[in-house]
Coordinates of C-alpha atoms in Angstrom, one line a residue:
Chain S
M1 CA -3.2 -20.0 -10.5
A2 CA -2.4 -17.7 -7.6
K3 CA -0.5 -19.3 -4.8
G4 CA 1.3 -18.5 -1.6
I5 CA 0.5 -16.3 1.4
W6 CA 2.2 -13.0 1.8
I7 CA 2.5 -10.6 4.6
I8 CA 3.6 -7.0 4.2
A9 CA 5.7 -6.0 7.2
E10 CA 5.7 -2.5 8.6
Q11 CA 8.8 -0.5 9.7
R12 CA 9.2 3.0 11.0
G13 CA 12.6 4.6 11.2
G14 CA 14.2 1.4 10.1
N15 CA 12.7 -0.6 12.9
L16 CA 10.1 -3.4 12.3
R17 CA 7.0 -2.7 14.3
K18 CA 5.3 -5.4 16.4
I19 CA 2.5 -5.9 13.9
S20 CA 5.1 -7.3 11.5
Y21 CA 5.7 -10.2 13.9
E22 CA 2.0 -10.7 14.5
L23 CA 1.4 -10.9 10.7
T24 CA 4.3 -13.3 10.1
S25 CA 3.1 -15.6 12.9
E26 CA -0.5 -15.5 11.6
G27 CA 0.8 -16.0 8.0
R28 CA 2.8 -19.0 9.1
R29 CA -0.3 -20.5 10.8
L30 CA -2.4 -20.1 7.6
A31 CA 0.4 -21.3 5.4
D32 CA 0.9 -24.5 7.4
Q33 CA -2.9 -25.1 7.5
S34 CA -3.1 -24.8 3.7
G35 CA 0.2 -26.3 2.7
Q36 CA 1.3 -23.0 1.0
P37 CA 4.6 -21.2 1.2
L38 CA 4.8 -17.9 3.2
A39 CA 6.6 -14.8 2.0
A40 CA 7.2 -11.6 4.0
V41 CA 7.9 -8.3 2.3
V42 CA 9.9 -5.6 3.9
V43 CA 10.1 -2.1 2.3
G44 CA 12.5 0.5 3.4
S45 CA 16.0 1.9 3.1
Q46 CA 19.1 -0.1 4.4
I47 CA 16.5 -2.4 5.9
G48 CA 18.1 -5.8 5.0
E49 CA 19.5 -6.7 8.4
E50 CA 16.4 -5.6 10.2
A51 CA 14.2 -7.6 7.8
K52 CA 16.1 -10.8 8.7
K53 CA 14.6 -10.5 12.2
L54 CA 11.4 -11.9 10.8
I55 CA 13.0 -15.2 9.6
P56 CA 12.6 -17.0 13.0
Y57 CA 8.8 -16.4 12.7
G58 CA 8.4 -18.4 9.6
P59 CA 8.7 -16.8 6.1
D60 CA 10.0 -19.2 3.4
T61 CA 10.9 -16.2 1.3
L62 CA 11.9 -12.7 2.4
Y63 CA 11.4 -10.0 -0.2
V64 CA 13.4 -6.8 0.6
A65 CA 12.7 -3.6 -1.4
D66 CA 15.5 -1.3 -0.4
D67 CA 15.8 2.2 -1.8
P68 CA 16.7 5.6 -0.3
A69 CA 13.3 6.9 -1.6
L70 CA 11.6 4.3 0.5
A71 CA 13.1 5.2 3.9
D72 CA 9.9 6.9 5.1
Y73 CA 6.5 5.4 4.3
T74 CA 4.5 7.4 1.7
P75 CA 1.4 5.9 0.2
E76 CA 2.2 6.3 -3.5
A77 CA 5.7 5.0 -3.4
Y78 CA 5.0 2.0 -1.3
T79 CA 1.8 1.1 -3.3
A80 CA 3.8 1.3 -6.5
V81 CA 6.6 -1.1 -5.3
L82 CA 4.2 -3.6 -3.7
A83 CA 1.7 -3.5 -6.6
D84 CA 4.4 -4.4 -9.1
L85 CA 5.7 -7.2 -6.9
I86 CA 2.3 -8.7 -6.3
K87 CA 1.4 -8.5 -10.0
K88 CA 4.6 -10.3 -10.8
H89 CA 4.2 -13.2 -8.3
E90 CA 0.4 -13.4 -7.9
P91 CA 0.2 -14.5 -4.3
D92 CA -3.2 -15.9 -3.3
I93 CA -3.4 -14.0 0.0
V94 CA -1.8 -10.7 1.1
L95 CA -2.1 -9.6 4.7
L96 CA -1.1 -6.2 6.1
G97 CA -1.5 -4.5 9.5
A98 CA -4.4 -2.2 10.2
S99 CA -2.2 0.4 11.8
A100 CA -2.3 4.0 10.8
Q101 CA -0.1 3.5 7.7
G102 CA -1.2 0.0 7.0
K103 CA -4.9 0.8 6.8
E104 CA -4.1 3.4 4.2
L105 CA -1.6 1.3 2.3
A106 CA -3.8 -1.8 2.2
A107 CA -6.8 0.3 0.8
K108 CA -4.7 1.9 -1.9
L109 CA -3.0 -1.3 -2.8
A110 CA -6.3 -3.2 -3.1
A111 CA -7.7 -0.5 -5.3
R112 CA -4.7 -0.6 -7.6
L113 CA -4.9 -4.4 -7.8
E114 CA -8.7 -4.1 -8.3
T115 CA -9.3 -6.6 -5.6
G116 CA -11.3 -6.7 -2.3
M117 CA -9.7 -5.8 1.1
A118 CA -11.1 -6.6 4.5
Q119 CA -10.1 -3.8 6.8
D120 CA -9.2 -4.0 10.5
C121 CA -9.8 -7.8 11.0
V122 CA -9.6 -9.5 14.3
S123 CA -9.4 -13.1 13.1
F124 CA -8.9 -15.2 10.0
R125 CA -9.8 -18.7 8.9
L126 CA -9.4 -20.7 5.7
E127 CA -12.3 -22.6 4.2
N128 CA -11.3 -24.5 1.0
G129 CA -8.8 -21.8 0.2
L130 CA -11.2 -19.0 0.9
L131 CA -9.9 -16.5 3.4
I132 CA -12.7 -15.6 5.8
A133 CA -12.0 -12.6 7.8
K134 CA -13.9 -11.4 10.9
R135 CA -14.1 -7.7 11.4
P136 CA -16.1 -5.3 13.6
L137 CA -18.7 -3.0 12.1
Y138 CA -20.2 0.1 13.8
A139 CA -17.0 0.1 16.0
G140 CA -18.0 -3.4 17.4
K141 CA -21.7 -3.2 17.7
V142 CA -21.8 -6.1 15.3
Y143 CA -19.2 -8.4 13.7
A144 CA -19.1 -9.4 10.0
E145 CA -17.5 -12.4 8.3
V146 CA -16.3 -11.3 4.9
A147 CA -14.5 -12.8 2.0
S148 CA -13.5 -12.1 -1.6
E149 CA -14.9 -15.1 -3.5
T150 CA -13.4 -14.5 -6.9
A151 CA -11.0 -11.5 -6.9
R152 CA -7.3 -12.3 -6.2
P153 CA -5.2 -11.7 -4.2
Q154 CA -7.4 -12.0 -1.2
M155 CA -6.4 -9.1 0.9
A156 CA -6.9 -8.2 4.5
A157 CA -5.5 -5.8 7.2
A158 CA -5.2 -7.2 10.7
R159 CA -5.9 -5.1 13.8
P160 CA -2.7 -4.6 15.8
N161 CA -2.3 -6.3 19.2
V162 CA -4.9 -9.0 18.4
L163 CA -3.0 -11.8 16.6
A164 CA -0.6 -13.7 18.8
V165 CA 3.1 -13.6 18.1
A166 CA 4.5 -17.2 17.8
E167 CA 7.6 -18.5 19.6
P168 CA 10.6 -17.7 17.3
D169 CA 12.5 -20.7 15.9
P170 CA 16.1 -19.6 15.5
G171 CA 16.8 -22.6 13.2
R172 CA 14.5 -21.4 10.4
Q173 CA 15.9 -20.3 7.1
A174 CA 14.5 -18.1 4.3
E175 CA 15.4 -17.3 0.8
I176 CA 16.2 -13.6 0.7
V177 CA 15.2 -11.9 -2.6
A178 CA 16.1 -8.3 -3.4
V179 CA 13.2 -6.5 -5.1
P180 CA 14.1 -4.1 -7.9
V181 CA 12.8 -0.6 -7.2
E182 CA 11.8 1.6 -10.0
L183 CA 9.8 4.7 -9.0
K184 CA 8.1 7.1 -11.4
P185 CA 7.8 10.9 -10.6
D186 CA 4.1 10.3 -9.9
D187 CA 5.0 7.9 -7.1
L188 CA 6.9 10.6 -5.3
R189 CA 4.2 13.3 -5.2
T190 CA 3.8 12.9 -1.5
T191 CA 6.7 13.5 0.9
L192 CA 7.1 13.2 4.7
V193 CA 8.2 16.8 5.5
E194 CA 8.5 16.3 9.2
L195 CA 8.2 13.6 11.8
L196 CA 7.3 15.0 15.2
P197 CA 7.7 12.5 18.0
D198 CA 4.7 12.6 20.4
A199 CA 6.0 14.8 23.2
S200 CA 4.0 13.0 25.8
G201 CA 6.0 9.8 25.2
K202 CA 2.9 7.8 26.2
V203 CA 1.8 4.7 24.4
D204 CA -1.0 5.2 21.8
L205 CA -4.4 4.1 23.0
T206 CA -4.7 1.6 20.2
E207 CA -1.5 -0.1 21.4
A208 CA -1.9 0.3 25.2
T209 CA -2.0 -2.7 27.5
F210 CA -3.7 -0.6 30.2
I211 CA -6.1 2.3 29.8
V212 CA -7.5 4.7 32.4
S213 CA -10.3 6.7 30.9
G214 CA -12.4 9.6 32.1
G215 CA -15.8 11.0 31.2
R216 CA -18.2 13.7 32.1
G217 CA -17.8 12.8 35.8
M218 CA -14.2 14.2 35.7
K219 CA -15.8 17.7 35.8
T220 CA -12.7 19.6 34.7
A221 CA -9.6 19.3 32.5
E222 CA -7.4 19.7 35.7
N223 CA -9.1 16.7 37.4
F224 CA -7.6 14.4 34.8
Q225 CA -4.5 14.7 36.8
V226 CA -5.8 12.0 39.2
L227 CA -6.1 9.6 36.3
E228 CA -2.7 10.6 35.0
E229 CA -1.3 9.7 38.4
L230 CA -3.0 6.3 38.5
A231 CA -1.9 5.7 34.9
G232 CA 1.7 6.6 35.8
V233 CA 1.7 3.9 38.5
I234 CA 0.5 1.0 36.3
G235 CA 1.9 2.2 33.0
A236 CA -1.4 3.0 31.5
S237 CA -2.4 5.5 28.7
V238 CA -5.2 7.9 29.5
G239 CA -8.3 8.0 27.4
A240 CA -11.5 10.0 27.4
S241 CA -15.2 9.8 26.5
R242 CA -16.7 12.0 23.8
S243 CA -18.3 14.2 26.4
A244 CA -14.9 14.9 28.0
V245 CA -13.3 15.6 24.6
D246 CA -16.2 17.8 23.4
A247 CA -16.0 19.7 26.7
G248 CA -12.4 20.5 25.7
W249 CA -10.9 18.7 28.7
R250 CA -8.8 16.3 26.5
S251 CA -7.4 16.2 23.0
H252 CA -9.4 14.4 20.3
T253 CA -6.6 11.9 20.0
D254 CA -7.6 10.6 23.5
Q255 CA -11.2 9.9 22.5
V256 CA -12.4 6.3 22.8
G257 CA -15.6 5.3 21.0
Q258 CA -17.3 5.1 17.6
T259 CA -16.1 8.5 16.5
G260 CA -12.7 8.0 18.2
K261 CA -10.4 5.1 18.8
V262 CA -11.5 1.5 19.1
V263 CA -9.3 0.0 21.8
C264 CA -8.7 -3.5 23.2
P265 CA -6.3 -3.3 26.2
N266 CA -5.9 -6.0 28.9
L267 CA -7.5 -3.6 31.4
Y268 CA -9.8 -0.6 30.8
I269 CA -10.7 1.5 33.9
A270 CA -13.7 3.7 33.1
C271 CA -13.9 6.6 35.6
G272 CA -17.0 8.8 35.6
I273 CA -18.1 7.4 32.3
S274 CA -21.8 6.6 32.1
G275 CA -21.4 4.3 29.1
A276 CA -23.1 5.9 26.0
I277 CA -23.6 3.2 23.4
Q278 CA -21.0 4.8 21.1
H279 CA -18.4 4.6 23.9
L280 CA -19.3 1.0 24.8
A281 CA -18.7 0.0 21.2
G282 CA -15.2 1.4 21.2
M283 CA -14.0 -0.3 24.4
G284 CA -16.3 -3.4 24.6
S285 CA -13.6 -5.8 23.4
S286 CA -11.2 -4.9 26.3
K287 CA -10.1 -8.0 28.2
V288 CA -11.1 -6.7 31.6
I289 CA -13.3 -3.7 32.2
V290 CA -13.5 -1.8 35.5
A291 CA -16.2 0.9 36.0
I292 CA -16.2 3.5 38.7
N293 CA -19.3 5.6 38.8
K294 CA -21.5 7.4 41.3
D295 CA -24.7 6.2 39.6
P296 CA -25.4 2.5 40.3
D297 CA -27.7 2.5 37.2
A298 CA -25.1 3.7 34.7
P299 CA -25.0 1.5 31.6
I300 CA -21.3 1.1 31.9
F301 CA -21.8 -1.4 34.7
Q302 CA -23.5 -3.8 32.3
K303 CA -20.2 -4.1 30.4
A304 CA -17.9 -4.1 33.4
D305 CA -16.3 -7.2 34.9
Y306 CA -15.8 -5.2 38.1
G307 CA -17.8 -2.2 39.2
I308 CA -17.4 0.2 42.1
V309 CA -20.3 2.5 42.9
G310 CA -18.7 5.6 44.4
D311 CA -16.9 8.9 44.0
L312 CA -14.0 8.4 41.6
F313 CA -12.2 11.2 43.3
E314 CA -12.2 9.1 46.5
I315 CA -11.6 5.7 44.8
V316 CA -8.9 6.5 42.2
P317 CA -6.4 7.7 44.8
V318 CA -6.9 4.5 46.8
L319 CA -6.3 2.5 43.6
K320 CA -3.1 4.4 43.0
E321 CA -1.8 3.6 46.5
E322 CA -2.9 -0.1 46.4
F323 CA -1.3 -0.7 43.0
K324 CA 1.8 1.0 44.2
K325 CA 2.0 -1.5 47.1
I326 CA 1.7 -4.6 44.9
L327 CA 3.9 -3.3 42.1
S328 CA 6.8 -2.1 44.3
Chain M
M1 CA -10.6 26.7 -6.6
N2 CA -12.9 23.8 -7.0
I3 CA -13.4 21.7 -4.0
L4 CA -15.3 18.4 -3.8
A5 CA -16.5 16.8 -0.5
C6 CA -17.9 13.3 -0.5
I7 CA -20.5 12.5 2.1
K8 CA -22.2 9.3 3.3
Q9 CA -25.3 9.0 5.3
V10 CA -24.9 6.6 8.3
P11 CA -26.9 5.6 11.4
D12 CA -26.5 8.0 14.3
T13 CA -23.7 6.8 16.6
E14 CA -26.3 6.5 19.5
A15 CA -28.3 4.0 17.4
Q16 CA -28.7 0.4 18.6
I17 CA -27.6 -1.9 15.8
K18 CA -29.6 -5.1 15.3
I19 CA -29.0 -7.8 12.7
D20 CA -31.9 -8.3 10.3
S21 CA -33.6 -11.6 9.5
G22 CA -31.4 -12.2 6.5
G23 CA -28.3 -12.2 8.7
K24 CA -26.3 -10.1 6.4
G25 CA -27.6 -6.6 7.0
I26 CA -29.0 -4.5 9.9
Q27 CA -32.5 -3.5 10.8
T28 CA -33.1 0.0 9.5
A29 CA -36.6 0.6 10.7
D30 CA -35.9 2.8 13.7
I31 CA -32.6 4.2 12.6
K32 CA -31.9 7.9 12.7
W33 CA -29.7 8.8 9.7
V34 CA -27.1 11.5 9.9
M35 CA -24.2 12.7 7.8
N36 CA -21.1 10.6 8.7
P37 CA -19.3 12.8 11.3
Y38 CA -16.0 12.5 9.6
D39 CA -17.5 13.7 6.3
E40 CA -18.8 16.8 8.1
F41 CA -15.2 17.8 8.8
G42 CA -14.5 17.5 5.1
V43 CA -17.5 19.7 4.2
E44 CA -16.4 22.3 6.8
E45 CA -12.8 22.3 5.6
A46 CA -13.9 22.8 2.0
L47 CA -16.0 25.8 3.0
R48 CA -13.2 27.3 5.0
L49 CA -10.7 26.9 2.2
K50 CA -13.2 28.5 -0.2
E51 CA -13.8 31.4 2.2
K52 CA -10.1 31.9 2.7
A53 CA -9.4 31.9 -1.0
G54 CA -12.2 34.5 -1.4
G55 CA -13.9 32.4 -4.2
G56 CA -14.3 29.1 -5.8
K57 CA -16.9 26.4 -5.6
V58 CA -17.7 23.6 -3.2
T59 CA -19.6 20.6 -4.6
V60 CA -20.8 17.8 -2.4
V61 CA -21.3 14.3 -3.7
G62 CA -23.4 11.6 -2.0
L63 CA -24.4 8.1 -2.9
G64 CA -27.4 6.2 -1.7
P65 CA -31.2 6.1 -1.5
Q66 CA -33.5 9.1 -1.5
R67 CA -32.9 9.8 2.2
V68 CA -29.3 10.9 1.3
V69 CA -30.8 14.1 -0.2
E70 CA -31.4 15.3 3.4
S71 CA -27.7 15.1 4.2
L72 CA -26.8 16.8 0.8
R73 CA -29.2 19.6 1.7
T74 CA -27.6 19.9 5.1
A75 CA -24.2 20.4 3.4
L76 CA -25.8 23.0 1.0
A77 CA -27.3 24.7 4.0
M78 CA -23.8 24.8 5.6
G79 CA -22.7 26.7 2.5
A80 CA -21.8 24.2 -0.3
D81 CA -22.7 25.5 -3.7
E82 CA -23.9 22.4 -5.5
A83 CA -24.7 18.8 -4.8
I84 CA -24.5 15.6 -6.9
H85 CA -26.7 12.7 -5.8
I86 CA -25.8 9.3 -7.2
D87 CA -29.3 7.9 -6.9
D88 CA -29.4 4.5 -8.4
P89 CA -30.3 1.2 -6.6
A90 CA -27.6 -0.4 -8.7
A91 CA -25.0 1.8 -7.0
D92 CA -26.1 0.8 -3.5
G93 CA -24.6 -1.9 -1.2
G94 CA -21.2 -1.7 -2.8
D95 CA -17.8 -2.4 -1.2
S96 CA -15.3 0.5 -1.0
L97 CA -13.9 0.0 -4.4
A98 CA -17.3 -0.2 -6.1
T99 CA -18.5 2.9 -4.3
A100 CA -15.3 4.8 -5.1
R101 CA -15.8 3.8 -8.8
A102 CA -19.2 5.5 -8.8
L103 CA -17.9 8.6 -6.9
A104 CA -14.9 8.8 -9.2
A105 CA -17.1 8.8 -12.3
A106 CA -19.2 11.7 -10.9
I107 CA -16.1 13.7 -9.8
K108 CA -14.3 13.3 -13.1
A109 CA -17.2 15.1 -14.8
V110 CA -16.5 18.3 -12.8
P111 CA -13.3 20.3 -12.4
F112 CA -11.6 19.8 -9.1
D113 CA -8.4 20.8 -7.2
L114 CA -9.2 19.2 -3.9
V115 CA -11.4 16.3 -2.8
F116 CA -12.3 15.6 0.8
C117 CA -13.6 12.3 2.2
G118 CA -14.1 11.4 5.9
Q119 CA -11.3 9.1 7.0
R120 CA -13.9 6.4 7.5
A121 CA -17.6 6.0 7.8
V122 CA -18.8 5.1 11.3
D123 CA -21.1 2.3 9.9
N124 CA -18.9 -0.2 8.1
D125 CA -15.6 1.3 9.4
N126 CA -13.8 0.4 6.1
G127 CA -11.8 3.5 5.8
Q128 CA -11.1 2.7 2.2
V129 CA -13.2 4.8 -0.1
G130 CA -10.8 7.8 0.1
A131 CA -7.8 5.7 -0.8
A132 CA -9.6 3.9 -3.6
L133 CA -10.9 7.2 -5.0
S134 CA -7.3 8.7 -5.0
E135 CA -6.3 5.6 -7.1
L136 CA -9.2 6.0 -9.5
L137 CA -8.6 9.7 -9.9
N138 CA -4.9 9.2 -10.1
I139 CA -4.2 11.9 -7.5
P140 CA -2.1 11.8 -4.4
L141 CA -3.7 10.8 -1.1
L142 CA -3.2 12.5 2.3
S143 CA -5.0 10.6 5.0
V144 CA -6.5 11.3 8.4
A145 CA -5.7 15.0 8.5
T146 CA -6.1 17.2 11.6
K147 CA -4.7 20.3 9.9
V148 CA -4.7 21.4 6.3
D149 CA -2.5 24.2 5.0
L150 CA -2.6 25.3 1.3
S151 CA 0.5 26.9 -0.1
E152 CA 0.3 30.6 -1.2
N153 CA 0.3 29.8 -4.9
K154 CA -2.2 26.9 -4.3
T155 CA 0.0 24.2 -5.9
K156 CA 0.9 22.3 -2.7
V157 CA -0.9 21.3 0.4
R158 CA 0.5 20.2 3.8
I159 CA -1.4 18.2 6.4
L160 CA -0.8 17.1 10.0
R161 CA -1.5 13.5 10.8
S162 CA -1.3 11.7 14.1
V163 CA 0.0 8.1 13.9
E164 CA 0.9 5.8 16.8
G165 CA 3.3 7.7 19.0
A166 CA 4.2 10.4 16.4
N167 CA 2.8 13.2 14.2
W168 CA 3.6 13.4 10.5
V169 CA 3.7 16.5 8.4
L170 CA 3.0 15.4 4.8
E171 CA 3.1 17.4 1.7
S172 CA 1.6 16.7 -1.8
T173 CA 0.9 18.5 -5.0
L174 CA -2.6 19.5 -6.1
P175 CA -5.0 18.1 -7.2
V176 CA -5.1 15.9 -4.1
L177 CA -7.5 13.8 -2.0
I178 CA -7.6 14.5 1.7
T179 CA -9.3 12.3 4.3
T180 CA -10.5 14.1 7.4
Q181 CA -10.2 13.4 11.1
K182 CA -11.7 14.7 14.2
G183 CA -9.7 17.7 15.5
L184 CA -9.5 19.3 12.0
N185 CA -12.2 21.8 12.6
E186 CA -15.5 22.4 14.4
P187 CA -18.2 22.0 11.7
R188 CA -20.7 24.9 11.6
Y189 CA -24.4 24.5 12.1
A190 CA -26.6 25.4 9.2
S191 CA -28.2 28.8 9.7
L192 CA -31.9 29.4 9.0
P193 CA -31.1 31.6 6.0
G194 CA -28.6 28.9 4.9
I195 CA -31.4 26.3 5.1
M196 CA -33.7 28.6 3.0
K197 CA -31.0 29.2 0.4
A198 CA -30.2 25.5 0.2
K199 CA -33.6 24.7 -1.1
K200 CA -32.8 26.6 -4.3
K201 CA -29.3 25.4 -4.8
P202 CA -28.6 22.9 -7.6
L203 CA -28.9 19.2 -6.7
A204 CA -28.3 16.9 -9.6
A205 CA -29.5 13.3 -9.4
K206 CA -27.4 10.9 -11.5
K207 CA -27.9 7.3 -12.5
L208 CA -24.9 5.0 -13.2
G209 CA -25.7 5.3 -16.9
D210 CA -25.4 9.1 -16.6
L211 CA -21.9 8.6 -15.3
G212 CA -20.9 6.2 -18.0
L213 CA -20.9 3.2 -15.8
D214 CA -22.5 -0.2 -16.3
P215 CA -24.5 -1.7 -13.4
G216 CA -21.9 -4.4 -12.9
Q217 CA -19.2 -1.8 -12.2
A218 CA -20.7 -0.4 -9.0
G219 CA -22.9 -1.3 -6.1
E220 CA -23.3 -4.9 -4.9
A221 CA -22.7 -6.4 -8.3
G222 CA -19.4 -4.6 -8.7
S223 CA -18.1 -5.5 -5.3
K224 CA -15.2 -7.9 -4.6
I225 CA -15.7 -8.2 -0.8
K226 CA -19.0 -9.8 0.3
I227 CA -20.5 -10.0 3.8
L228 CA -21.1 -13.7 4.5
G229 CA -22.9 -13.1 7.7
L230 CA -23.2 -10.8 10.7
T231 CA -23.0 -11.8 14.4
P232 CA -23.6 -9.8 17.6
P233 CA -20.4 -9.0 19.6
P234 CA -19.3 -11.7 22.0
E235 CA -21.4 -11.5 25.2
R236 CA -19.5 -10.3 28.3
K237 CA -20.3 -12.5 31.2
S238 CA -22.0 -10.5 33.9
G239 CA -19.5 -8.8 36.2
Q240 CA -19.5 -8.2 40.0
M241 CA -19.8 -5.2 42.1
V242 CA -16.9 -4.7 44.5
S243 CA -18.3 -4.4 48.0
G244 CA -16.9 -2.4 50.8
E245 CA -18.0 0.2 53.4
T246 CA -15.4 2.8 52.5
P247 CA -13.6 3.9 49.4
Q248 CA -10.5 2.4 50.9
E249 CA -12.2 -1.0 51.2
K250 CA -13.6 -0.9 47.7
G251 CA -10.3 0.2 46.1
A252 CA -8.3 -2.4 48.0
G253 CA -10.8 -5.0 47.1
L254 CA -10.7 -4.2 43.4
V255 CA -6.9 -4.3 43.2
K256 CA -6.9 -7.7 45.0
L257 CA -9.4 -9.0 42.4
L258 CA -7.4 -7.7 39.5
R259 CA -4.3 -9.3 40.9
E260 CA -5.7 -12.6 42.1
E261 CA -8.8 -13.4 40.1
A262 CA -8.3 -11.6 36.8
K263 CA -4.5 -12.0 37.1
I264 CA -3.8 -9.1 34.8
I265 CA -1.5 -7.0 36.9

């Protein structure tokens, strides 16, 4: 009989990423609700001390798989270590983060374990032991509740920045278990040759608290400078619509929408974006949406909490100065 | 060099998505179906690698009802050599693993050095078929590639991948499965001669039985994850237009609202 809730933490460069705390907090909530123990698994190299940072967030057991070959995430090696551990202990539920690496790892792990996996979930609930996960389809045009009724473990990957991080309890204790690591040559077929830090130093759109985004109304690549300046004042990342990316004004990594990134910042400022349905799907779950557009009939206004009909090249510089005033 | 590219047919991204009366699927009556945009990058990259190598074969594989033939013919018109259509109602409606199982059975029947899949399909957004397929074929997985470089002797491949705040260069040995991301290439349009030629290219329809699979191993019956129900996205309450005579008034009014009403900055 499978039992226990597990979360698979995520580290990069020996540092736990925020999603690890989100997963541990959510795991604790589900464990308390169902009277099950919670375990957190950390995979890396010389990661023991860093792994302990999760303890105040609630795991009863902390599994640490520590090996020089595991310093950098690679899909085969991490899948091998985790699949062996999961087969040995048979947890009932395994949660990962739906980050860049987590989406891949969760999918590979689920296939190896021959179980189902709910990708990129925004909430979880338990019903008689069944993990019911809510996830967007069509980039958020509809939402599905999904579950794995018979296959175990029940697996899901949680969208980053959606689950709340609980207040840490410094009094908590956890049993720390070292995981034996045995890797076969096949597990090491993929290597990380180079890690190039993003030179821009800006926060990825999927992790950004504020986003200023531009569309066809920007007219040129150079004009994005006005958005960059506003973004600089409020600490936002700059996004773009598909039209702006296809016109070559911005990199494809900046694209928000159904064929780009799905984002959920606290504030999304859409400048010169008419609001094609595939764009609205990608940013529709932002907490507050502002639209600035010349056309009062632009569909983007139907999604916006606050709209300004006007010329973005006149409005955005005003916003920059006004934000400067309140933030200084 | 034998290269496979998997394609899925999905609703056009401009499509309105409405929930059907059963509550677990979408209304398909007015949907325009297209090749999944991420899969197009895979087909294009396969063609470019073949052209660069000066030979080889590109085979496209698709799963789904009769309409999928249209997307397979599109890939053939772009330049793919052959197509395999897994055309069996028992293979439809599967979760990622069940779908990958059917694709894997079709792919194992042909020689391959490289397999391409879109990094995700823009309908169910699962992003799992490529990873599951790499498991079932027991080959390494390189995900979400925006650049693919094959080594001179064609034994290794390097990809560039963008992750949160960084870029990774990853290397694997062949055979390998690569999932493709926007930015990798600009897919070509099918030329008129290409479309004419495509009509004569081999397109093999396969039932699950032809692939050595039982109905229970693929499609809905072979799925672990089930959709319990669909709901529309949460309604956004109607917003307000920020009034003002001048850009200055409107801009200042908005910042005040964000500060005092929305309280987010």
